[in-house]
Amino acid sequence: MPTAKTVPYNRKTRAARAPAKAAPRVGLVSLGCPKALVDSERIVTKLRSEGYELSADYAGADVVLVNTCGFLDSAKRESLDAIGEAMAENGRVVVTGCLGVEKDRILAEHPGVLAVTGPHQYEQVVAAVHEAVPPLHDPFVDLVPPEGLRLTPRHYAYLKISEGCNNRCSFCIIPQLRGKLASRPANQVMAEAERLVRAGVKELLVISQDTSAYGLDIKYAESAYKGRMLKARFLELCQELGSLGAWVRLHYVYPYPHVDEVLPLMAEGKVLPYLDIPFQHASPGVLKAMRRPGHQGRTLQRIAKWREVCPELAIRSTFIVGFPGETEEDFQILLDWIGEAKIARAGCFKYEPVEGATANAIDGAVPDEVKEERWHRFMAAQQQVSAGIAAARVGRTIDVLIDEVDDEGAVGRSKWDAPEIDGSVFLNGATAVKPGDIVQAHVTNADEYDLWGEAVSIPTPRPSAGRGLG
Ligand code: SF4
């Protein structure tokens, strides 16, 4: 029978809290049987490897972890008392271990506890500690510096949710360069998104190599976020990001079946009605030679369904012309397809061999002059599609996020346009706005890519965030 046991913990020694730049310090109270002790050792080993220090007393700890026992009533009582003591002495407490399965009981007695996780939930408890006291920045591990060194203007920011890629597209060597998919825990992504929104970011641009595969590598692991567990899954992440009050734009989304689930969020205005999907081609033969992921063969029907759910959806994409073996028939399929799919924005690249790419071994190199000619035909066809979509917006009143202002007016973007790669909205005479404002504008004119309009409302300052950022 396990007996409750407390790992020595000096409650009397008082030490100054660590200075801001020092390693974060974790106090540990470990109760219960040797298995629980081993759990504590694993958790502590992980935290130490991330740069956390152990604190020998409550006062020197930035957060206290209580690993509980729940085997006997007396052990439960001792665990609850230990949590109470840690709350009284420190106040920042994460609870784990066997009693963690009785979360409601713990929170009823100690409502100020930061997080409760159960036995063997190593990742969750470590994530809860991360949320309570972030680890020091490790440039070899972190994808984005916590301080958020940014090269973008203050009002928009890129939010990288994963690194690497599990696909093996034949023209690409990114998996060789950056390795396999490595997703960030959902609570880390959300913590960064919240920091950005607090700092004045109005538009979050979600990026990765393969955004809709988010979480696959970590089996959609849950992590502690705002007192609950959040799955590292594309839909859940979009839902949470959509609650922050900023525009959320999704880039590099491969059309896996579960992408359908985010369209309702777009229809509700939680996520921008914009999908950046690098289709690369439309001909089944070329897509097969490219070894593209997410190719369903019935993409047009899916796009039509997406538009039934969210009629405002704008699709941006990139394409490659002149891929080895691409015939005139393949190319014509592509031209027809972009018209039917109503691709609003497209980047087009003439195929170039990349050292180390398997596509180099594919027969049927397309001559340079044919690539050039196809590129021009592609751009002309795409311009027509884009111009038709832009013309349909004349006469509407739309939201515009202001990017730049000078003494002649302002330049901004609609929900259908990402910075740098898509079109602009020109608001001549709108000088009383500033970058980051979202104004309503009446669209008066359009060309192939850009819109012109008149600002009809200058916004009162928006709250910097929605739910949960107070
Ligand atoms: S092109 Fe293919 S292999 Fe390369 S990063 Fe994108 S999905 Fe991965």
Coordinates of C-alpha atoms and ligand atoms in Angstrom, one line a residue:
M1 CA 0.0 0.0 0.0
P2 CA 1.5 3.3 -0.9
T3 CA 2.1 5.8 1.8
A4 CA 2.0 9.5 1.4
K5 CA 5.5 10.9 1.4
T6 CA 6.8 14.4 1.0
V7 CA 10.1 15.1 -0.8
P8 CA 12.1 17.4 1.5
Y9 CA 11.0 20.9 1.0
N10 CA 12.4 23.7 3.0
R11 CA 9.5 25.9 3.8
K12 CA 11.4 28.1 6.1
T13 CA 14.2 29.5 4.1
R14 CA 13.3 32.7 2.4
A15 CA 15.0 33.7 -0.8
A16 CA 14.5 36.6 -3.1
R17 CA 12.5 35.9 -6.3
A18 CA 14.7 35.4 -9.3
P19 CA 15.5 38.5 -11.3
A20 CA 13.6 38.9 -14.6
K21 CA 16.3 37.4 -16.9
A22 CA 17.3 34.6 -14.5
A23 CA 16.2 31.0 -15.3
P24 CA 12.6 30.4 -14.1
R25 CA 12.4 28.4 -10.9
V26 CA 10.0 25.6 -10.1
G27 CA 9.2 24.3 -6.6
L28 CA 8.2 20.7 -6.3
V29 CA 6.1 18.9 -3.7
S30 CA 5.9 15.2 -4.5
L31 CA 3.5 13.0 -2.6
G32 CA 2.6 9.4 -2.9
C33 CA 4.2 6.1 -4.0
P34 CA 7.5 5.5 -5.8
K35 CA 5.7 5.5 -9.2
A36 CA 4.6 9.1 -8.4
L37 CA 8.1 9.9 -7.4
V38 CA 9.4 8.6 -10.8
D39 CA 6.7 10.7 -12.5
S40 CA 8.1 13.7 -10.6
E41 CA 11.6 12.8 -11.7
R42 CA 10.6 12.7 -15.3
I43 CA 8.8 16.0 -15.1
V44 CA 11.7 17.6 -13.3
T45 CA 14.2 16.1 -15.8
K46 CA 12.2 17.6 -18.7
L47 CA 12.0 21.0 -17.0
R48 CA 15.7 21.1 -16.1
S49 CA 16.5 20.2 -19.7
E50 CA 14.6 23.3 -20.8
G51 CA 16.6 25.5 -18.5
Y52 CA 14.3 25.7 -15.4
E53 CA 16.0 25.7 -12.0
L54 CA 14.5 23.9 -9.0
S55 CA 13.7 26.0 -6.0
A56 CA 14.3 24.6 -2.5
D57 CA 11.6 26.8 -1.0
Y58 CA 8.3 28.3 -1.8
A59 CA 9.5 31.9 -1.8
G60 CA 12.1 31.3 -4.4
A61 CA 9.8 29.6 -6.8
D62 CA 8.0 31.2 -9.7
V63 CA 5.6 28.4 -9.7
V64 CA 5.0 25.3 -7.4
L65 CA 4.2 21.9 -8.8
V66 CA 2.3 19.6 -6.5
N67 CA 2.4 15.9 -7.6
T68 CA -0.5 14.4 -5.6
C69 CA -1.6 11.0 -4.4
G70 CA -5.2 9.9 -4.6
F71 CA -5.0 6.3 -3.5
L72 CA -6.6 6.6 0.0
D73 CA -8.8 9.2 1.5
S74 CA -6.1 10.1 3.9
A75 CA -3.7 10.5 1.0
K76 CA -6.2 12.7 -0.8
R77 CA -6.6 14.8 2.3
E78 CA -2.9 15.2 2.6
S79 CA -2.7 16.2 -1.1
L80 CA -5.4 18.8 -0.7
D81 CA -3.6 20.2 2.3
A82 CA -0.3 20.3 0.5
I83 CA -2.0 22.2 -2.4
G84 CA -3.5 24.6 0.2
E85 CA -0.1 25.2 1.8
A86 CA 1.5 25.8 -1.6
M87 CA -1.3 28.3 -2.4
A88 CA -0.8 30.1 0.9
E89 CA 3.0 30.2 0.7
N90 CA 3.4 30.9 -3.0
G91 CA 0.0 31.3 -4.8
R92 CA 1.1 30.0 -8.2
V93 CA 0.4 26.3 -8.2
V94 CA 0.1 23.6 -10.8
V95 CA -1.3 20.3 -9.7
T96 CA -0.6 16.9 -11.2
G97 CA -0.7 13.2 -10.2
C98 CA -3.4 10.7 -9.2
L99 CA -5.7 13.2 -7.5
G100 CA -5.6 15.2 -10.7
V101 CA -8.5 13.0 -11.9
E102 CA -10.7 14.7 -9.3
K103 CA -10.1 18.1 -10.8
D104 CA -13.5 19.5 -9.7
R105 CA -12.8 18.6 -6.1
I106 CA -9.4 20.3 -6.2
L107 CA -10.8 23.4 -7.8
A108 CA -13.7 23.5 -5.4
E109 CA -11.3 23.6 -2.5
H110 CA -8.5 25.7 -4.2
P111 CA -10.1 27.7 -7.0
G112 CA -6.9 29.7 -7.6
V113 CA -4.9 26.7 -8.8
L114 CA -3.4 27.5 -12.3
A115 CA -3.9 24.1 -13.9
V116 CA -4.7 20.5 -13.0
T117 CA -3.4 17.5 -14.9
G118 CA -3.7 13.8 -14.2
P119 CA -1.2 11.0 -13.7
H120 CA 1.3 10.3 -16.5
Q121 CA 0.3 13.5 -18.3
Y122 CA 3.9 14.7 -18.6
E123 CA 3.4 16.8 -21.7
Q124 CA 0.4 18.6 -20.2
V125 CA 2.0 19.3 -16.9
V126 CA 5.1 20.6 -18.6
A127 CA 2.9 22.8 -20.8
A128 CA 1.1 24.1 -17.8
V129 CA 4.4 25.1 -16.3
H130 CA 5.3 26.8 -19.6
E131 CA 2.1 28.7 -19.4
A132 CA 2.7 29.8 -15.9
V133 CA 6.4 30.6 -16.3
P134 CA 7.7 30.5 -19.9
P135 CA 11.1 28.9 -20.4
L136 CA 14.0 31.0 -21.4
H137 CA 14.3 31.5 -25.1
D138 CA 16.4 28.7 -26.7
P139 CA 17.3 29.7 -30.3
F140 CA 18.0 26.1 -31.2
V141 CA 14.5 24.9 -30.2
D142 CA 12.1 27.8 -30.4
L143 CA 10.6 28.6 -33.8
V144 CA 9.9 32.2 -32.9
P145 CA 11.6 34.3 -30.3
P146 CA 9.2 35.1 -27.5
E147 CA 10.1 38.7 -27.6
G148 CA 8.8 38.7 -31.2
L149 CA 11.5 40.3 -33.2
R150 CA 9.5 41.3 -36.2
L151 CA 10.2 42.6 -39.7
T152 CA 6.6 43.3 -40.4
P153 CA 4.8 46.6 -39.7
R154 CA 3.3 46.8 -36.2
H155 CA -0.3 46.0 -37.3
Y156 CA 0.2 42.6 -38.8
A157 CA 2.4 39.6 -37.9
Y158 CA 3.2 36.1 -39.1
L159 CA 2.4 33.3 -36.7
K160 CA 4.4 30.2 -37.4
I161 CA 2.6 27.1 -36.1
S162 CA 5.0 24.4 -37.2
E163 CA 8.3 23.8 -39.0
G164 CA 9.2 21.2 -41.6
C165 CA 7.1 18.9 -43.7
N166 CA 6.2 15.2 -44.0
N167 CA 5.4 15.4 -47.7
R168 CA 7.7 14.6 -50.5
C169 CA 6.7 16.7 -53.4
S170 CA 9.1 15.8 -56.2
F171 CA 10.2 19.4 -57.0
C172 CA 10.9 20.4 -53.4
I173 CA 13.8 19.9 -51.0
I174 CA 12.3 21.7 -48.0
P175 CA 11.8 18.4 -46.0
Q176 CA 15.5 17.7 -46.6
L177 CA 16.5 21.2 -45.4
R178 CA 14.0 21.6 -42.5
G179 CA 13.2 18.1 -41.5
K180 CA 9.9 16.5 -40.7
L181 CA 6.8 18.3 -39.5
A182 CA 7.4 19.7 -36.0
S183 CA 4.3 21.4 -34.6
R184 CA 4.4 23.8 -31.7
P185 CA 2.1 23.0 -28.8
A186 CA -1.2 24.8 -29.1
N187 CA -0.7 26.8 -25.9
Q188 CA 2.6 28.1 -27.1
V189 CA 1.1 29.3 -30.4
M190 CA -1.8 30.9 -28.6
A191 CA 0.4 32.6 -26.1
E192 CA 2.4 34.1 -28.9
A193 CA -0.8 35.1 -30.7
E194 CA -2.1 36.8 -27.6
R195 CA 1.2 38.7 -27.1
L196 CA 1.0 39.9 -30.7
V197 CA -2.6 41.1 -30.4
R198 CA -1.8 42.8 -27.1
A199 CA 1.1 44.6 -28.9
G200 CA -1.3 46.1 -31.5
V201 CA -1.3 43.4 -34.2
K202 CA -4.6 43.5 -36.1
E203 CA -3.9 40.7 -38.5
L204 CA -2.4 37.3 -37.8
L205 CA -1.0 35.5 -40.8
V206 CA -0.8 31.8 -40.0
I207 CA 2.1 30.2 -41.7
S208 CA 4.0 26.9 -41.8
Q209 CA 5.0 24.5 -44.6
D210 CA 1.8 22.6 -44.3
T211 CA -0.7 24.4 -42.1
S212 CA -3.6 22.0 -42.3
A213 CA -1.3 19.1 -41.1
Y214 CA -0.8 21.0 -37.9
G215 CA -0.5 18.7 -34.9
L216 CA -0.3 15.4 -36.8
D217 CA 3.3 14.8 -35.6
I218 CA 2.4 15.3 -31.9
K219 CA -0.8 13.3 -32.3
Y220 CA -2.9 16.5 -31.8
A221 CA -1.6 16.7 -28.2
E222 CA -3.5 18.7 -25.7
S223 CA -1.8 21.5 -23.8
A224 CA -3.0 23.6 -20.9
Y225 CA -4.5 26.9 -22.0
K226 CA -6.6 29.2 -19.9
G227 CA -7.4 26.5 -17.4
R228 CA -8.5 23.9 -19.9
M229 CA -6.9 21.6 -22.4
L230 CA -6.4 22.7 -26.0
K231 CA -5.8 20.2 -28.9
A232 CA -3.0 20.9 -31.4
R233 CA -5.4 20.5 -34.3
F234 CA -6.1 22.8 -37.2
L235 CA -9.8 23.4 -36.4
E236 CA -9.3 24.0 -32.7
L237 CA -6.4 26.3 -33.3
C238 CA -8.5 28.3 -35.8
Q239 CA -11.3 28.5 -33.4
E240 CA -9.1 29.9 -30.6
L241 CA -7.3 32.3 -32.9
G242 CA -10.6 33.5 -34.2
S243 CA -11.6 34.5 -30.6
L244 CA -8.8 37.0 -30.2
G245 CA -10.4 39.9 -32.1
A246 CA -7.8 40.1 -34.9
W247 CA -8.1 39.2 -38.5
V248 CA -6.8 35.6 -39.0
R249 CA -5.5 34.7 -42.4
L250 CA -4.6 31.1 -43.3
H251 CA -1.6 30.4 -45.5
Y252 CA -0.2 27.2 -47.0
V253 CA -3.3 25.2 -46.4
Y254 CA -3.3 21.8 -48.2
P255 CA -6.8 20.7 -49.1
Y256 CA -7.0 17.7 -46.8
P257 CA -10.6 16.7 -46.0
H258 CA -10.7 18.3 -42.6
V259 CA -10.1 21.8 -44.2
D260 CA -13.9 21.7 -44.8
E261 CA -14.4 22.2 -41.1
V262 CA -13.0 25.7 -41.0
L263 CA -15.3 27.1 -43.6
P264 CA -18.1 27.8 -41.1
L265 CA -15.6 29.8 -39.1
M266 CA -15.0 31.9 -42.2
A267 CA -18.8 32.3 -42.7
E268 CA -19.1 33.5 -39.1
G269 CA -16.4 36.1 -39.5
K270 CA -14.0 34.4 -37.0
V271 CA -11.4 33.6 -39.6
L272 CA -10.9 35.6 -42.8
P273 CA -12.7 34.2 -45.9
Y274 CA -9.3 33.5 -47.5
L275 CA -7.5 30.3 -48.2
D276 CA -4.0 30.2 -49.6
I277 CA -3.7 26.8 -51.1
P278 CA -0.6 26.0 -53.2
F279 CA -2.3 23.8 -55.7
Q280 CA 0.7 23.9 -58.1
H281 CA -1.3 22.3 -61.0
A282 CA -4.6 20.9 -61.9
S283 CA -3.8 18.1 -64.4
P284 CA -4.0 14.8 -62.6
G285 CA -0.9 13.5 -64.5
V286 CA 1.2 16.4 -63.5
L287 CA 0.0 16.4 -59.9
K288 CA 0.9 12.7 -59.7
A289 CA 4.4 13.4 -61.0
M290 CA 4.7 16.2 -58.5
R291 CA 3.6 13.9 -55.7
R292 CA 1.4 16.5 -54.3
P293 CA -0.4 16.0 -51.0
G294 CA -4.1 16.4 -50.5
H295 CA -5.0 15.9 -54.1
Q296 CA -8.5 14.6 -54.0
G297 CA -9.3 14.5 -57.7
R298 CA -12.6 16.3 -57.0
T299 CA -11.2 19.6 -55.9
L300 CA -13.6 21.7 -58.0
Q301 CA -16.6 20.1 -56.2
R302 CA -15.1 20.8 -52.9
I303 CA -14.4 24.4 -53.7
A304 CA -18.0 24.7 -54.8
K305 CA -19.1 23.3 -51.5
W306 CA -16.8 25.7 -49.6
R307 CA -18.5 28.5 -51.4
E308 CA -21.9 27.3 -50.5
V309 CA -20.8 27.5 -46.9
C310 CA -18.9 30.8 -47.3
P311 CA -19.8 32.6 -50.5
E312 CA -17.2 35.3 -49.8
L313 CA -14.3 32.9 -49.9
A314 CA -11.2 34.1 -51.8
I315 CA -8.7 31.5 -52.9
R316 CA -5.1 32.4 -53.5
S317 CA -2.7 29.8 -54.9
T318 CA 0.6 29.2 -56.6
F319 CA 1.2 27.2 -59.7
I320 CA 4.2 25.8 -61.6
V321 CA 4.1 25.7 -65.4
G322 CA 6.6 23.7 -67.5
F323 CA 7.0 20.9 -65.1
P324 CA 8.8 17.9 -66.7
G325 CA 6.3 16.0 -68.8
E326 CA 3.7 18.7 -68.9
T327 CA 1.9 18.5 -72.2
E328 CA -0.2 21.2 -73.9
E329 CA -3.2 19.2 -72.9
D330 CA -2.1 19.3 -69.2
F331 CA -1.5 23.0 -69.5
Q332 CA -5.0 23.6 -71.0
I333 CA -6.5 21.6 -68.1
L334 CA -4.8 24.1 -65.8
L335 CA -6.0 27.1 -67.7
D336 CA -9.6 25.9 -67.7
W337 CA -9.4 24.9 -64.0
I338 CA -8.3 28.3 -62.7
G339 CA -11.3 29.8 -64.4
E340 CA -13.7 27.2 -63.0
A341 CA -12.2 27.4 -59.5
K342 CA -12.3 31.2 -59.6
I343 CA -8.7 31.5 -58.2
A344 CA -8.7 35.1 -57.1
R345 CA -4.9 35.5 -56.8
A346 CA -2.2 33.4 -58.2
G347 CA 1.6 33.3 -58.3
C348 CA 3.0 31.4 -61.2
F349 CA 6.5 30.0 -61.5
K350 CA 8.3 28.5 -64.5
Y351 CA 9.7 25.2 -63.4
E352 CA 13.4 25.2 -62.5
P353 CA 15.3 22.1 -61.4
V354 CA 16.4 22.3 -57.7
E355 CA 19.6 20.4 -56.8
G356 CA 18.6 17.3 -54.8
A357 CA 14.9 17.3 -56.0
T358 CA 13.6 14.0 -57.3
A359 CA 11.8 15.8 -60.1
N360 CA 15.2 16.2 -61.8
A361 CA 15.0 12.6 -62.9
I362 CA 11.6 12.9 -64.6
D363 CA 11.8 12.7 -68.4
G364 CA 10.2 15.3 -70.7
A365 CA 11.9 18.5 -69.9
V366 CA 9.8 21.4 -71.2
P367 CA 11.9 23.8 -73.4
D368 CA 12.5 27.3 -71.9
E369 CA 10.6 29.1 -74.7
V370 CA 7.5 26.8 -74.1
K371 CA 7.7 27.5 -70.4
E372 CA 7.8 31.3 -71.1
E373 CA 4.9 31.1 -73.5
R374 CA 2.8 29.1 -71.0
W375 CA 3.7 31.5 -68.2
H376 CA 2.3 34.5 -70.2
R377 CA -0.8 32.6 -71.2
F378 CA -1.4 31.6 -67.6
M379 CA -0.9 35.2 -66.3
A380 CA -3.3 36.5 -68.9
A381 CA -6.0 33.9 -68.1
Q382 CA -5.6 34.5 -64.4
Q383 CA -5.8 38.3 -64.8
Q384 CA -9.2 37.8 -66.4
V385 CA -10.4 35.8 -63.5
S386 CA -9.1 38.3 -61.0
A387 CA -10.5 41.3 -62.9
G388 CA -14.0 39.7 -62.9
I389 CA -13.8 39.1 -59.2
A390 CA -12.6 42.7 -58.5
A391 CA -15.3 44.2 -60.8
A392 CA -18.0 42.4 -58.8
R393 CA -16.8 44.3 -55.7
V394 CA -17.5 47.8 -57.2
G395 CA -20.5 49.3 -55.4
R396 CA -20.0 47.3 -52.2
T397 CA -19.0 48.7 -48.8
I398 CA -16.1 46.6 -47.4
D399 CA -13.7 46.6 -44.4
V400 CA -10.2 47.9 -45.2
L401 CA -7.2 47.4 -43.0
I402 CA -5.0 50.5 -43.4
D403 CA -1.3 49.7 -44.3
E404 CA 0.1 53.2 -45.2
V405 CA -1.0 56.8 -45.0
D406 CA 0.5 59.9 -46.7
D407 CA -0.8 63.4 -47.4
E408 CA -2.8 62.2 -50.4
G409 CA -4.6 59.3 -48.8
A410 CA -4.4 55.8 -47.5
V411 CA -3.6 52.4 -48.9
G412 CA -5.0 49.3 -47.3
R413 CA -6.2 45.8 -47.9
S414 CA -9.5 44.0 -47.9
K415 CA -10.2 40.7 -46.2
W416 CA -9.4 39.0 -49.6
D417 CA -5.9 40.4 -49.8
A418 CA -2.8 39.4 -47.9
P419 CA 0.1 41.8 -47.5
E420 CA 2.9 41.8 -50.1
I421 CA 1.4 39.2 -52.4
D422 CA -2.1 40.3 -53.1
G423 CA -3.9 43.5 -54.2
S424 CA -4.5 46.8 -52.4
V425 CA -7.4 49.2 -51.8
F426 CA -6.6 52.9 -52.5
L427 CA -8.5 55.4 -50.5
N428 CA -7.7 58.8 -52.0
G429 CA -8.1 61.7 -49.6
A430 CA -8.4 59.4 -46.5
T431 CA -5.7 61.1 -44.5
A432 CA -7.3 61.0 -41.0
V433 CA -6.6 57.3 -40.6
K434 CA -3.5 55.5 -39.4
P435 CA -1.9 52.1 -40.2
G436 CA -3.8 49.4 -38.3
D437 CA -7.2 51.1 -38.5
I438 CA -10.0 49.1 -40.0
V439 CA -12.2 51.5 -42.0
Q440 CA -15.3 50.9 -44.0
A441 CA -14.9 51.9 -47.6
H442 CA -17.3 52.2 -50.5
V443 CA -15.6 50.6 -53.6
T444 CA -15.8 52.9 -56.6
N445 CA -13.4 51.3 -59.1
A446 CA -11.4 48.2 -59.8
D447 CA -8.7 46.9 -62.1
E448 CA -7.2 43.4 -62.4
Y449 CA -5.8 43.4 -58.9
D450 CA -6.6 46.5 -57.0
L451 CA -9.6 48.4 -55.7
W452 CA -10.3 52.1 -55.3
G453 CA -12.8 53.5 -52.8
E454 CA -13.9 56.2 -50.4
A455 CA -13.7 55.8 -46.7
V456 CA -17.2 56.1 -45.3
S457 CA -16.4 55.5 -41.6
I458 CA -13.3 56.1 -39.6
P459 CA -13.4 53.7 -36.7
T460 CA -13.4 54.4 -33.1
P461 CA -10.5 52.6 -31.5
R462 CA -11.3 48.9 -31.3
P463 CA -10.6 46.9 -28.2
S464 CA -7.2 45.2 -28.7
A465 CA -8.6 41.8 -28.3
G466 CA -11.7 39.7 -27.9
R467 CA -12.4 37.0 -25.3
G468 CA -9.8 36.2 -22.7
L469 CA -7.4 39.0 -23.1
G470 CA -8.7 41.3 -20.5
Ligands
SF4_1 S1 6.1 21.7 -51.6 FE1 5.5 19.7 -50.8 S2 7.3 18.8 -49.8 FE2 7.7 21.0 -50.1 S3 7.1 22.0 -48.2 FE3 5.3 22.1 -49.6 S4 4.1 20.2 -49.1 FE4 6.2 19.9 -48.2

